[in-house]
Coordinates of C-alpha atoms and ligand atoms in Angstrom, one line a residue:
M19 CA 0.0 0.0 0.1
V20 CA 2.9 2.4 1.0
G21 CA 4.7 1.3 -2.2
L22 CA 1.8 2.2 -4.4
A23 CA 1.3 5.5 -2.8
R24 CA 4.9 6.3 -3.2
W25 CA 5.0 5.3 -6.8
S26 CA 2.0 7.4 -7.6
S27 CA 3.3 10.4 -5.9
A28 CA 6.6 10.1 -7.5
I29 CA 4.9 10.0 -10.9
A30 CA 2.6 12.8 -10.1
A31 CA 5.5 14.9 -9.1
L32 CA 7.3 14.2 -12.4
V33 CA 4.1 15.0 -14.3
A34 CA 3.8 18.3 -12.3
I35 CA 7.5 19.3 -13.2
V36 CA 6.9 18.6 -17.0
I37 CA 3.7 20.5 -17.1
T38 CA 5.0 23.5 -15.1
Y39 CA 8.0 23.9 -17.3
R40 CA 6.1 23.0 -20.5
H41 CA 3.0 25.1 -20.3
W42 CA 3.5 27.8 -17.6
T43 CA 7.1 28.9 -17.2
H44 CA 9.3 28.7 -20.3
V45 CA 12.9 28.0 -19.2
N46 CA 15.9 26.5 -21.1
P47 CA 16.5 22.7 -21.2
T48 CA 19.4 23.1 -18.8
T49 CA 17.0 24.5 -16.1
V50 CA 14.7 21.6 -16.7
A51 CA 17.5 19.0 -16.5
L52 CA 18.7 20.4 -13.2
T53 CA 15.2 20.5 -11.7
L54 CA 14.7 16.8 -12.7
L55 CA 18.1 16.0 -11.4
L56 CA 17.2 17.5 -8.1
F57 CA 13.9 15.7 -8.0
I58 CA 15.6 12.3 -8.7
L59 CA 18.2 13.0 -6.0
S60 CA 15.6 13.7 -3.3
L61 CA 13.7 10.5 -4.4
A62 CA 16.9 8.5 -3.9
A63 CA 17.6 10.1 -0.5
K64 CA 14.1 9.5 0.7
W65 CA 12.8 6.4 -0.7
G66 CA 15.8 4.6 -2.1
L67 CA 17.5 3.6 -5.4
R68 CA 14.6 1.7 -6.9
F69 CA 12.4 4.8 -7.2
A70 CA 15.3 6.9 -8.4
V71 CA 16.4 4.6 -11.3
V72 CA 12.9 4.1 -12.6
L73 CA 12.0 7.8 -12.4
S74 CA 15.3 8.8 -13.8
I75 CA 14.6 6.7 -16.9
A76 CA 11.0 8.1 -17.1
A77 CA 12.4 11.6 -16.5
T78 CA 15.0 11.1 -19.4
A79 CA 12.1 10.1 -21.7
C80 CA 10.1 13.1 -20.6
Y81 CA 13.0 15.5 -21.0
N82 CA 13.8 14.1 -24.5
F83 CA 10.2 14.2 -25.6
F84 CA 9.0 17.6 -24.1
F85 CA 12.1 19.7 -24.1
L86 CA 14.9 18.6 -26.5
P87 CA 14.4 19.7 -30.1
P88 CA 12.7 18.4 -32.1
V89 CA 10.0 18.7 -29.3
G90 CA 7.1 16.3 -29.4
T91 CA 9.3 13.2 -30.7
F92 CA 11.7 10.9 -29.2
T93 CA 14.3 11.7 -32.0
I94 CA 17.2 14.1 -31.2
A95 CA 18.4 16.4 -33.9
D96 CA 21.5 17.8 -32.4
P97 CA 24.2 15.3 -31.5
Q98 CA 25.0 17.7 -28.6
N99 CA 21.6 17.0 -27.1
W100 CA 22.4 13.2 -27.2
L101 CA 25.3 14.0 -25.1
A102 CA 23.2 16.2 -22.7
L103 CA 20.7 13.3 -22.5
F104 CA 23.2 10.7 -21.5
A105 CA 24.9 13.1 -19.1
F106 CA 21.5 13.6 -17.4
L107 CA 20.7 9.8 -17.3
G108 CA 24.3 9.0 -16.1
T109 CA 24.4 11.8 -13.4
S110 CA 21.1 11.0 -12.1
V111 CA 21.6 7.4 -11.8
L112 CA 25.1 7.8 -10.3
A113 CA 23.9 10.4 -7.8
S114 CA 21.0 8.3 -6.9
R115 CA 23.2 5.4 -6.1
L116 CA 25.4 7.5 -4.0
S117 CA 22.6 9.1 -2.0
A118 CA 20.9 5.6 -1.7
R119 CA 24.2 4.2 -0.4
I120 CA 24.5 6.9 2.2
R121 CA 20.9 6.3 3.1
E122 CA 21.6 2.7 3.7
E123 CA 24.8 3.3 5.6
A124 CA 22.9 5.7 7.9
L125 CA 20.1 3.1 8.3
D126 CA 22.8 0.5 9.1
A127 CA 24.5 2.9 11.7
R128 CA 21.2 3.5 13.3
T129 CA 20.4 -0.2 13.5
R130 CA 23.8 -0.9 14.8
Q131 CA 23.3 2.0 17.4
R132 CA 19.9 0.5 18.5
E133 CA 21.6 -3.0 18.8
L134 CA 24.3 -1.5 20.9
E135 CA 21.9 0.4 23.1
I136 CA 20.1 -2.8 23.7
L137 CA 23.2 -4.7 24.5
Y138 CA 24.3 -2.0 26.8
G139 CA 20.9 -1.6 28.5
L140 CA 20.8 -5.3 28.9
S141 CA 24.2 -5.7 30.3
R142 CA 23.6 -3.0 32.8
E143 CA 20.4 -4.6 34.0
L144 CA 21.8 -8.2 34.1
L145 CA 25.1 -7.4 35.8
Q146 CA 23.3 -5.6 38.5
T147 CA 21.6 -8.6 40.0
E148 CA 24.0 -10.9 42.2
N149 CA 21.5 -13.4 43.3
V150 CA 21.1 -16.4 40.8
A151 CA 17.4 -17.1 41.4
E152 CA 16.5 -13.5 41.1
L153 CA 18.5 -13.1 38.0
L154 CA 17.0 -16.2 36.3
N155 CA 13.7 -14.8 36.9
V156 CA 14.5 -11.4 35.6
I157 CA 16.3 -12.4 32.4
P158 CA 13.3 -13.0 30.1
D159 CA 11.6 -9.9 31.4
Q160 CA 14.7 -7.8 30.8
V161 CA 15.3 -9.2 27.3
A162 CA 11.6 -8.6 26.4
S163 CA 11.5 -5.0 27.8
V164 CA 15.0 -3.7 26.8
G165 CA 15.0 -5.3 23.4
G166 CA 11.3 -4.9 22.7
A167 CA 10.6 -8.7 22.1
S168 CA 7.0 -9.8 22.4
G169 CA 7.9 -13.0 24.2
V170 CA 11.0 -14.5 25.7
L171 CA 11.7 -18.0 27.3
L172 CA 14.8 -18.9 29.0
F173 CA 15.6 -22.7 29.3
L174 CA 18.3 -24.1 31.4
T175 CA 19.4 -27.6 30.7
E176 CA 20.4 -28.2 34.3
G177 CA 17.3 -29.3 35.9
D178 CA 15.1 -28.5 32.8
R179 CA 14.2 -25.1 34.2
I180 CA 12.0 -22.7 32.2
Y181 CA 11.6 -19.0 32.9
Q182 CA 9.2 -17.1 30.9
S183 CA 8.6 -13.3 30.1
P184 CA 5.2 -11.9 31.4
N185 CA 3.8 -12.5 27.8
P186 CA 4.5 -16.2 27.0
L187 CA 5.5 -17.5 23.6
R188 CA 2.9 -17.8 21.0
V189 CA 3.8 -21.4 20.1
P190 CA 4.7 -23.1 23.3
L191 CA 7.7 -25.5 23.3
D192 CA 8.3 -28.6 25.5
S193 CA 11.3 -29.5 27.5
S194 CA 12.5 -32.1 24.8
Q195 CA 12.2 -29.5 22.1
L196 CA 14.1 -27.0 24.2
R197 CA 16.8 -29.5 25.0
G198 CA 17.4 -30.1 21.3
L199 CA 17.4 -26.4 20.7
A200 CA 20.1 -25.9 23.3
Q201 CA 22.5 -28.1 21.4
L202 CA 22.3 -25.8 18.2
P203 CA 25.6 -24.5 17.3
S204 CA 24.5 -20.9 16.6
V205 CA 21.4 -18.5 16.5
T206 CA 18.7 -20.3 14.4
P207 CA 15.3 -19.1 13.2
L208 CA 12.5 -21.2 14.3
R209 CA 10.1 -22.5 11.7
D210 CA 6.7 -22.4 13.5
Q211 CA 7.0 -19.2 15.1
A212 CA 8.4 -15.6 14.2
G213 CA 11.4 -16.1 16.5
C214 CA 14.7 -17.6 16.9
A215 CA 16.7 -19.9 19.2
V216 CA 19.8 -18.5 20.9
P217 CA 21.9 -21.2 22.4
L218 CA 23.6 -20.4 25.8
R219 CA 27.0 -21.9 26.6
A220 CA 29.1 -22.3 29.6
G221 CA 32.6 -22.4 28.1
V222 CA 32.0 -25.0 25.3
R223 CA 29.2 -26.8 27.1
P224 CA 25.6 -26.1 26.2
R225 CA 23.9 -24.4 29.2
G226 CA 20.6 -23.8 27.7
V227 CA 18.7 -21.8 25.2
L228 CA 16.9 -18.3 24.9
I229 CA 13.9 -18.3 22.6
V230 CA 13.2 -14.8 21.5
E231 CA 10.0 -13.8 19.6
G232 CA 9.3 -10.6 17.7
L233 CA 12.8 -9.3 18.0
T234 CA 14.5 -8.2 14.7
L235 CA 18.1 -8.0 15.5
S236 CA 21.1 -9.3 13.6
D237 CA 22.4 -12.7 14.4
D238 CA 25.7 -11.2 15.7
T239 CA 23.7 -9.1 18.3
L240 CA 21.5 -12.1 19.2
E241 CA 24.7 -14.1 19.8
A242 CA 26.1 -11.3 21.9
I243 CA 22.8 -11.2 23.9
G244 CA 23.2 -15.0 24.4
G245 CA 26.8 -14.4 25.5
L246 CA 25.6 -11.7 27.8
V247 CA 23.0 -13.9 29.5
S248 CA 25.5 -16.8 30.0
I249 CA 28.1 -14.5 31.5
S250 CA 25.6 -12.9 33.8
I251 CA 24.5 -16.2 35.0
A252 CA 28.0 -17.5 35.4
R253 CA 29.0 -14.2 37.3
A254 CA 26.0 -14.4 39.7
Q255 CA 26.8 -18.1 40.4
A256 CA 30.4 -17.4 41.0
L257 CA 29.6 -14.4 43.4
E258 CA 27.1 -16.6 45.3
A259 CA 29.7 -19.3 45.6
V260 CA 32.3 -16.8 46.9
T261 CA 29.8 -15.2 49.3
R262 CA 28.7 -18.6 50.6
S263 CA 32.3 -19.8 51.2
E264 CA 33.2 -16.4 52.7
A265 CA 30.3 -16.7 55.1
A266 CA 31.1 -20.2 55.8
K267 CA 34.7 -19.2 56.6
A268 CA 33.6 -16.2 58.5
G269 CA 31.3 -18.5 60.4
D270 CA 34.0 -20.9 61.2
R271 CA 36.4 -18.2 62.2
L272 CA 33.7 -16.6 64.3
R273 CA 32.9 -19.8 66.0
S274 CA 36.6 -20.6 66.8
V275 CA 37.3 -17.0 67.9
M276 CA 34.2 -17.2 70.2
L277 CA 35.1 -20.5 71.5
D278 CA 38.7 -19.4 72.1
S279 CA 37.7 -16.3 73.8
I280 CA 34.9 -17.8 75.8
T281 CA 37.2 -20.6 77.0
H282 CA 39.7 -18.1 77.9
E283 CA 37.5 -15.6 79.6
L284 CA 35.6 -18.5 81.4
R285 CA 38.8 -19.9 82.8
T286 CA 39.6 -16.9 85.0
P287 CA 36.3 -16.6 86.9
L288 CA 36.1 -20.5 87.0
T289 CA 39.6 -20.7 88.6
S290 CA 38.8 -18.1 91.2
I291 CA 35.5 -19.8 92.0
K292 CA 37.1 -23.2 92.2
A293 CA 40.0 -21.9 94.4
S294 CA 37.6 -20.1 96.8
A295 CA 35.4 -23.1 97.1
T296 CA 38.2 -25.4 97.7
M297 CA 39.5 -23.2 100.4
L298 CA 36.0 -23.0 102.0
L299 CA 35.7 -26.8 102.0
S300 CA 39.2 -27.4 103.5
S301 CA 39.2 -28.4 107.2
T302 CA 41.7 -25.5 108.0
P303 CA 40.0 -23.2 110.5
M304 CA 39.3 -19.8 109.0
A305 CA 38.4 -16.3 110.2
E306 CA 34.9 -15.1 109.6
T307 CA 36.2 -12.2 107.5
D308 CA 38.2 -14.5 105.3
R309 CA 35.3 -16.8 104.8
L310 CA 33.2 -13.8 103.7
E311 CA 35.7 -12.7 101.4
L312 CA 35.9 -16.0 99.7
L313 CA 32.2 -16.2 99.4
T314 CA 32.2 -12.7 97.9
V315 CA 34.7 -13.7 95.3
I316 CA 32.5 -16.6 94.4
D317 CA 29.5 -14.4 94.3
E318 CA 31.2 -11.8 92.0
E319 CA 32.9 -14.3 89.8
S320 CA 29.7 -16.3 89.1
D321 CA 28.0 -13.0 88.2
R322 CA 30.7 -12.2 85.8
L323 CA 30.5 -15.8 84.4
N324 CA 26.8 -15.4 84.0
R325 CA 27.1 -12.2 82.2
L326 CA 29.8 -13.5 79.9
V327 CA 27.7 -16.4 78.9
A328 CA 24.5 -14.1 78.3
Q329 CA 26.5 -11.6 76.3
S330 CA 28.2 -14.3 74.2
L331 CA 24.7 -15.7 73.4
E332 CA 23.4 -12.3 72.7
M333 CA 26.2 -11.5 70.3
A334 CA 25.9 -14.8 68.5
Q335 CA 22.2 -14.1 68.0
L336 CA 22.8 -10.5 66.8
D337 CA 25.4 -11.9 64.4
T338 CA 23.2 -14.4 62.9
Q339 CA 20.3 -11.9 62.7
E340 CA 18.1 -14.1 64.8
I341 CA 16.9 -11.2 67.0
H342 CA 14.1 -9.1 65.6
M343 CA 14.3 -5.3 66.1
G344 CA 11.1 -3.4 65.8
P345 CA 12.2 0.3 65.5
T346 CA 9.4 2.8 66.1
P347 CA 9.5 6.6 66.6
Q348 CA 11.1 7.3 69.9
S349 CA 12.1 10.5 71.7
V350 CA 15.7 10.7 72.5
G351 CA 14.9 12.3 75.9
D352 CA 12.7 9.4 77.0
L353 CA 15.3 6.9 75.9
V354 CA 17.9 8.6 78.0
H355 CA 15.8 9.0 81.0
R356 CA 14.5 5.4 80.9
S357 CA 18.2 4.2 80.7
L358 CA 19.2 6.5 83.6
E359 CA 16.5 4.9 85.6
A360 CA 17.6 1.5 84.7
C361 CA 21.2 2.4 85.7
H362 CA 20.2 4.0 88.9
D363 CA 22.1 1.8 91.2
M364 CA 25.2 1.8 89.2
L365 CA 25.2 5.6 88.9
A366 CA 24.6 6.1 92.6
G367 CA 26.4 9.1 93.8
R368 CA 27.5 10.3 90.2
D369 CA 27.0 13.6 88.8
V370 CA 25.2 13.0 85.4
K371 CA 24.6 16.1 83.3
V372 CA 22.1 15.7 80.5
T373 CA 21.7 18.2 77.8
I374 CA 19.1 17.5 75.2
P375 CA 17.5 20.2 73.1
E376 CA 13.8 20.5 73.6
R377 CA 12.7 20.4 69.9
L378 CA 15.0 17.4 69.0
P379 CA 13.2 15.3 66.3
Q380 CA 12.3 11.7 67.1
V381 CA 14.5 8.8 66.1
E382 CA 13.5 5.4 64.6
A383 CA 14.6 3.0 67.3
D384 CA 13.9 -0.2 69.1
S385 CA 13.5 1.3 72.7
A386 CA 14.7 -1.8 74.6
W387 CA 17.8 -2.3 72.4
I388 CA 18.8 1.3 72.3
Q389 CA 18.4 1.5 76.0
K390 CA 20.9 -1.5 76.2
V391 CA 23.4 0.6 74.2
L392 CA 22.9 3.6 76.5
S393 CA 23.4 1.4 79.6
N394 CA 26.5 -0.1 78.1
L395 CA 28.0 3.4 77.5
L396 CA 27.0 4.6 81.0
E397 CA 28.5 1.5 82.6
N398 CA 31.8 2.0 80.8
A399 CA 31.8 5.7 81.8
T400 CA 31.5 4.7 85.4
K401 CA 33.8 1.9 85.2
Y402 CA 36.6 3.8 83.5
S403 CA 36.3 7.2 85.1
P404 CA 37.0 8.2 88.7
S405 CA 33.8 8.2 91.0
G406 CA 34.1 11.9 91.6
Q407 CA 34.1 12.9 87.9
P408 CA 30.8 13.9 86.1
I409 CA 29.3 12.0 83.2
F410 CA 27.8 14.0 80.3
I411 CA 24.9 12.9 78.1
S412 CA 24.0 15.1 75.1
A413 CA 22.2 14.8 71.8
E414 CA 22.0 16.8 68.6
K415 CA 20.5 16.7 65.2
R416 CA 23.1 15.8 62.5
G417 CA 21.6 15.9 59.0
E418 CA 19.3 13.0 58.7
Q419 CA 20.3 11.6 62.1
V420 CA 20.3 12.4 65.8
A421 CA 23.7 11.9 67.4
V422 CA 23.7 10.9 71.1
S423 CA 27.1 11.3 73.0
V424 CA 28.1 9.8 76.4
A425 CA 31.4 11.5 77.7
D426 CA 33.5 10.9 80.7
R427 CA 36.5 12.4 82.2
G428 CA 38.2 9.1 82.8
I429 CA 41.4 7.2 81.8
G430 CA 40.7 7.6 78.0
I431 CA 41.7 5.1 75.3
D432 CA 45.0 4.7 73.6
P433 CA 44.7 5.7 69.9
L434 CA 45.9 2.2 68.9
D435 CA 43.0 0.6 70.9
Q436 CA 40.5 3.0 69.8
A437 CA 39.9 1.1 66.5
L438 CA 39.7 -2.4 68.1
I439 CA 37.4 -1.8 71.2
F440 CA 34.2 -2.4 69.2
D441 CA 35.5 -5.9 68.3
K442 CA 34.3 -8.8 70.3
F443 CA 36.2 -9.7 73.6
Y444 CA 38.7 -6.8 73.0
R445 CA 39.7 -4.9 76.0
A446 CA 42.2 -2.1 76.1
R447 CA 45.6 -3.1 77.4
S448 CA 45.6 -0.4 80.1
N449 CA 42.6 -1.8 81.9
R450 CA 42.5 -5.4 81.1
Q451 CA 44.0 -6.5 84.4
N452 CA 42.5 -4.0 86.9
V453 CA 39.0 -3.3 85.8
S454 CA 36.6 -6.4 85.4
G455 CA 34.7 -6.7 82.0
T456 CA 34.0 -9.0 79.2
G457 CA 35.0 -6.9 76.1
M458 CA 31.5 -7.6 74.6
G459 CA 29.7 -4.5 75.5
L460 CA 30.8 -2.2 72.7
A461 CA 30.6 -5.2 70.1
I462 CA 27.0 -5.7 71.1
S463 CA 26.3 -2.0 70.9
R464 CA 27.7 -1.8 67.5
A465 CA 25.7 -4.7 66.2
I466 CA 22.5 -3.2 67.6
L467 CA 23.2 0.1 65.8
E468 CA 24.0 -1.5 62.6
A469 CA 20.7 -3.3 62.8
H470 CA 19.2 0.3 63.2
H471 CA 21.2 1.5 60.2
G472 CA 23.0 3.7 62.7
T473 CA 26.6 4.1 63.6
I474 CA 28.8 4.4 66.7
E475 CA 32.2 5.9 67.2
V476 CA 34.6 7.0 69.8
T477 CA 37.0 10.1 70.3
S478 CA 39.3 9.9 73.3
Q479 CA 42.4 11.3 74.7
P480 CA 44.3 9.1 77.2
G481 CA 44.3 10.6 80.7
L482 CA 41.5 13.1 79.7
G483 CA 38.5 11.1 78.9
S484 CA 36.3 9.6 76.1
V485 CA 33.3 10.5 74.2
F486 CA 31.2 7.7 72.7
T487 CA 28.7 8.9 70.1
F488 CA 26.1 6.9 68.2
A489 CA 23.7 8.1 65.6
L490 CA 20.3 6.9 64.8
P491 CA 18.2 7.7 61.7
L492 CA 15.3 10.2 62.2
A493 CA 11.8 8.9 62.4
P494 CA 9.9 9.2 59.1
Ligands
ADP24 P1 34.2 -4.2 78.9 O1 34.0 -2.9 79.3 O2 33.3 -5.3 79.4 O3 35.6 -4.6 78.9 P2 33.4 -3.1 76.4 O4 33.2 -3.9 75.1 O5 32.2 -2.3 76.9 O6 33.9 -4.2 77.4 O7 34.5 -2.1 76.2 C1 35.7 -2.6 75.4 C2 36.9 -1.9 76.0 O8 36.9 -0.6 75.6 C3 37.0 -1.8 77.5 O9 37.6 -2.9 78.0 C4 37.9 -0.6 77.6 O10 39.2 -0.9 77.5 C5 37.4 0.4 76.6 N1 36.4 1.3 77.0 C6 35.2 1.2 76.7 N2 34.5 2.4 77.3 C7 35.6 3.1 77.9 C8 35.5 4.4 78.5 N3 34.5 5.2 78.7 N4 36.9 4.9 78.8 C9 37.9 4.1 78.5 N5 38.0 3.0 78.0 C10 36.8 2.3 77.6

């Protein structure tokens, strides 16, 4: 239909030129020839060589008949006019071919550009996903939406797995047919449907096949799409394997570190308890004060043991994300006051200065867990600063977060230790011997804040004191 319309309008335009120059404006034959040449050239540029060649022969005939003397016949009197006629025919055919070639090349470049855009878009989408199951589900949809295919099916030989785009193939294929298509050496058009099969390979081994319907791309591009799909699957599989083995290794490492540390940490209180109990049980007579001292040791050391076991368990649960946090909008002032109440006995006799602005926005926090962080920090501040020194609690809005600080004027932390005190069981060298502790409080606090998408950090000067600051996201 389009072809017919084009032919009729091209012929109508030729007739219009001839009539205009023949009956309305009288010009010399050169002007007519140039106008016709221009007309042929524009035809070649717009609609291609086919139109230009046929119309240039028709134009030559019209030129000869209507404009070259003797007018009204196909004979040419002057031999010079023969020359002019052939020059016209030659130029128009040659120029048409040239402009048609440029047109084809432009079309080619546009097609190549579109194909490159499809490949680029697809590679960006496919290489983003690192989870194999998710990737396999999105491949057909991505190929369909980025490439503009009407239906896409991905078949993997391993486990005969089939993944389809939201619009399924018009002619369904069963597993045995797909297994056969996966063995094809290269892109092959399918007979029953307007699509083609793109084999996927893992190295030289067939991995599966991609069936694409309603996508007109060159075989090279389809082959490249097949390569891209194979690479993205292989990449996701490799990444998953690495993550799994790293997680396993980290798990093993963690287990052995925990075990080492727990055994080591348990041994000290157990030794003290055992020694005190043995002495109490011995028949040697003992003063009442000594007896009381030994009982106090047993009491304190069993508390420490208890705490160590409880904290190790809590840490392990936080590590494996077994604990569910339910953050809700919380006022920082309330959190601080509730923690101060909980630490009332521990802080007895301490001067605690709280500075919290009145209009501080709420934070998104699990109240119980953040109170635990605050209690840990308050406990450390009391443990690692002289009892006569005050403790400062302050809070301020920092961008999209609220930062809460607990500061003391205590022994401070050596710069070398500052980076390590958030690790499990790590205790600074300066206080390891003389202050009792487990080295788990800050590790637990950090895990709690990470679960809240928050942060915790320390600034400290040995001998002057420490400031622990944690930040929580604002409530929406
Ligand atoms: P614990 O206090 O039970 O040892 P934490 O994990 O709470 O365990 O703290 C780890 C280490 O960080 C402590 O052993 C101590 O060396 C150091 N630390 C924590 N808070 C302070 C503080 N406010 N001042 C000085 N050192 C501190």
